[in-house]
Amino acid sequence: MSKQNCWDFKKCGRQPGGEKVKDLGVCPAAVESRTNGVNSGSNGGRACWAITGTFCGGKVQGTHASKMGNCLNCDFYQVVQKEERPNFKTAGYILNLIRDEE
Protein backbone atom coordinates (compact mmCIF):
# COMPACT_ATOMS: atom_id res chain seq x y z
CA MET A 1 0.00 0.00 0.00
CA SER A 2 1.43 3.37 -0.99
CA LYS A 3 1.57 6.27 1.41
CA GLN A 4 -0.95 9.02 0.69
CA ASN A 5 -0.35 12.73 0.44
CA CYS A 6 -2.68 15.03 2.36
CA TRP A 7 -4.76 15.97 -0.70
CA ASP A 8 -5.44 12.29 -1.41
CA PHE A 9 -6.21 11.45 2.21
CA LYS A 10 -8.44 14.49 2.78
CA LYS A 11 -9.87 14.52 -0.77
CA CYS A 12 -9.66 18.33 -0.83
CA GLY A 13 -9.21 18.65 -4.59
CA ARG A 14 -6.62 21.44 -4.29
CA GLN A 15 -3.68 19.59 -5.86
CA PRO A 16 -2.65 20.75 -9.37
CA GLY A 17 -5.42 19.60 -11.69
CA GLY A 18 -7.78 18.96 -8.77
CA GLU A 19 -11.51 19.56 -9.06
CA LYS A 20 -11.56 22.44 -6.56
CA VAL A 21 -8.56 24.42 -7.81
CA LYS A 22 -10.72 26.79 -9.84
CA ASP A 23 -12.73 27.80 -6.76
CA LEU A 24 -10.17 27.47 -3.96
CA GLY A 25 -6.77 27.65 -5.67
CA VAL A 26 -3.85 25.25 -5.54
CA CYS A 27 -2.82 24.29 -2.02
CA PRO A 28 0.66 25.51 -1.04
CA ALA A 29 1.50 22.02 0.28
CA ALA A 30 0.90 20.51 -3.15
CA VAL A 31 3.53 22.72 -4.77
CA GLU A 32 6.07 23.20 -1.94
CA SER A 33 9.03 21.55 -3.66
CA ARG A 34 11.48 22.29 -0.83
CA THR A 35 9.75 19.58 1.20
CA ASN A 36 9.62 17.02 -1.59
CA GLY A 37 10.33 13.59 -0.11
CA VAL A 38 9.82 14.62 3.52
CA ASN A 39 7.96 11.86 5.35
CA SER A 40 7.81 9.99 2.00
CA GLY A 41 5.58 12.66 0.46
CA SER A 42 5.32 14.43 -2.84
CA ASN A 43 6.21 18.11 -2.39
CA GLY A 44 4.56 19.09 0.92
CA GLY A 45 1.99 16.32 0.83
CA ARG A 46 3.23 14.74 4.05
CA ALA A 47 4.49 17.94 5.68
CA CYS A 48 1.34 20.08 5.43
CA TRP A 49 1.26 20.94 9.14
CA ALA A 50 4.34 23.12 8.70
CA ILE A 51 3.20 24.89 5.52
CA THR A 52 1.32 28.17 5.66
CA GLY A 53 -1.94 28.56 3.74
CA THR A 54 -3.18 24.98 3.59
CA PHE A 55 -6.93 24.42 3.47
CA CYS A 56 -8.20 22.37 6.41
CA GLY A 57 -11.46 22.19 8.25
CA GLY A 58 -13.25 24.12 5.53
CA LYS A 59 -11.02 27.21 5.64
CA VAL A 60 -7.58 28.43 4.73
CA GLN A 61 -5.20 28.01 7.63
CA GLY A 62 -2.68 30.64 8.69
CA THR A 63 0.91 30.35 9.79
CA HIS A 64 2.42 27.22 11.22
CA ALA A 65 2.20 28.64 14.74
CA SER A 66 -1.49 29.49 14.45
CA LYS A 67 -2.56 26.14 13.05
CA MET A 68 -0.33 23.61 14.78
CA GLY A 69 -2.81 22.90 17.58
CA ASN A 70 -5.37 21.78 15.01
CA CYS A 71 -2.77 19.77 13.13
CA LEU A 72 -1.72 17.77 16.17
CA ASN A 73 -5.28 16.47 16.39
CA CYS A 74 -5.61 15.84 12.65
CA ASP A 75 -6.21 12.24 11.58
CA PHE A 76 -3.81 12.62 8.65
CA TYR A 77 -1.01 14.01 10.83
CA GLN A 78 -1.43 11.07 13.19
CA VAL A 79 -1.34 8.56 10.30
CA VAL A 80 1.88 10.06 8.91
CA GLN A 81 3.47 10.12 12.34
CA LYS A 82 2.66 6.42 12.82
CA GLU A 83 3.73 5.38 9.30
CA GLU A 84 7.05 7.23 9.45
CA ARG A 85 8.13 6.21 12.95
CA PRO A 86 10.99 6.32 13.94
CA ASN A 87 12.02 8.66 11.10
CA PHE A 88 9.05 11.05 11.30
CA LYS A 89 10.13 14.60 10.39
CA THR A 90 8.67 17.12 12.81
CA ALA A 91 7.47 20.65 12.11
CA GLY A 92 10.76 22.03 13.45
CA TYR A 93 12.74 19.99 10.94
CA ILE A 94 10.43 20.99 8.09
CA LEU A 95 10.48 24.70 9.00
CA ASN A 96 14.28 24.66 9.11
CA LEU A 97 14.37 22.97 5.72
CA ILE A 98 12.11 25.61 4.20
CA ARG A 99 14.07 28.48 5.78
CA ASP A 100 17.45 27.02 4.80
CA GLU A 101 16.45 26.99 1.13
CA GLU A 102 15.07 30.56 0.97
XYZ file of C-alpha atoms in Angstrom:
102
model
C 0.000 0.000 0.000
C 1.435 3.374 -0.994
C 1.570 6.269 1.407
C -0.950 9.016 0.691
C -0.346 12.728 0.439
C -2.680 15.027 2.357
C -4.755 15.971 -0.702
C -5.440 12.292 -1.413
C -6.208 11.452 2.214
C -8.437 14.491 2.780
C -9.866 14.524 -0.766
C -9.660 18.328 -0.825
C -9.209 18.650 -4.591
C -6.617 21.436 -4.290
C -3.682 19.586 -5.860
C -2.652 20.747 -9.369
C -5.421 19.600 -11.695
C -7.777 18.959 -8.766
C -11.507 19.557 -9.063
C -11.563 22.445 -6.559
C -8.561 24.418 -7.813
C -10.723 26.789 -9.845
C -12.733 27.796 -6.760
C -10.165 27.467 -3.963
C -6.768 27.653 -5.674
C -3.845 25.249 -5.539
C -2.823 24.288 -2.017
C 0.660 25.506 -1.039
C 1.500 22.021 0.279
C 0.897 20.508 -3.152
C 3.532 22.723 -4.770
C 6.073 23.201 -1.943
C 9.030 21.551 -3.663
C 11.485 22.291 -0.829
C 9.749 19.580 1.196
C 9.616 17.015 -1.591
C 10.334 13.585 -0.108
C 9.824 14.624 3.524
C 7.958 11.855 5.347
C 7.806 9.992 2.004
C 5.577 12.657 0.460
C 5.317 14.428 -2.842
C 6.214 18.110 -2.393
C 4.562 19.095 0.923
C 1.993 16.315 0.833
C 3.226 14.742 4.048
C 4.488 17.943 5.685
C 1.339 20.078 5.425
C 1.261 20.938 9.145
C 4.342 23.118 8.699
C 3.204 24.889 5.518
C 1.315 28.169 5.665
C -1.940 28.557 3.743
C -3.178 24.982 3.592
C -6.932 24.421 3.474
C -8.196 22.372 6.408
C -11.459 22.187 8.253
C -13.248 24.123 5.534
C -11.023 27.208 5.637
C -7.575 28.429 4.730
C -5.196 28.010 7.635
C -2.680 30.639 8.687
C 0.914 30.347 9.787
C 2.419 27.217 11.224
C 2.195 28.635 14.738
C -1.488 29.495 14.455
C -2.565 26.141 13.046
C -0.328 23.606 14.784
C -2.812 22.901 17.579
C -5.372 21.778 15.009
C -2.766 19.772 13.128
C -1.717 17.774 16.175
C -5.285 16.468 16.391
C -5.614 15.843 12.648
C -6.212 12.245 11.581
C -3.812 12.624 8.647
C -1.010 14.007 10.833
C -1.427 11.065 13.186
C -1.339 8.557 10.300
C 1.881 10.063 8.905
C 3.472 10.117 12.344
C 2.662 6.424 12.816
C 3.732 5.381 9.296
C 7.053 7.225 9.445
C 8.133 6.213 12.947
C 10.989 6.318 13.944
C 12.016 8.661 11.102
C 9.053 11.051 11.297
C 10.125 14.597 10.386
C 8.675 17.121 12.811
C 7.470 20.645 12.108
C 10.759 22.026 13.454
C 12.742 19.985 10.940
C 10.432 20.987 8.087
C 10.475 24.699 8.996
C 14.278 24.660 9.112
C 14.374 22.966 5.719
C 12.113 25.614 4.202
C 14.074 28.485 5.785
C 17.450 27.023 4.798
C 16.451 26.994 1.129
C 15.072 30.559 0.973
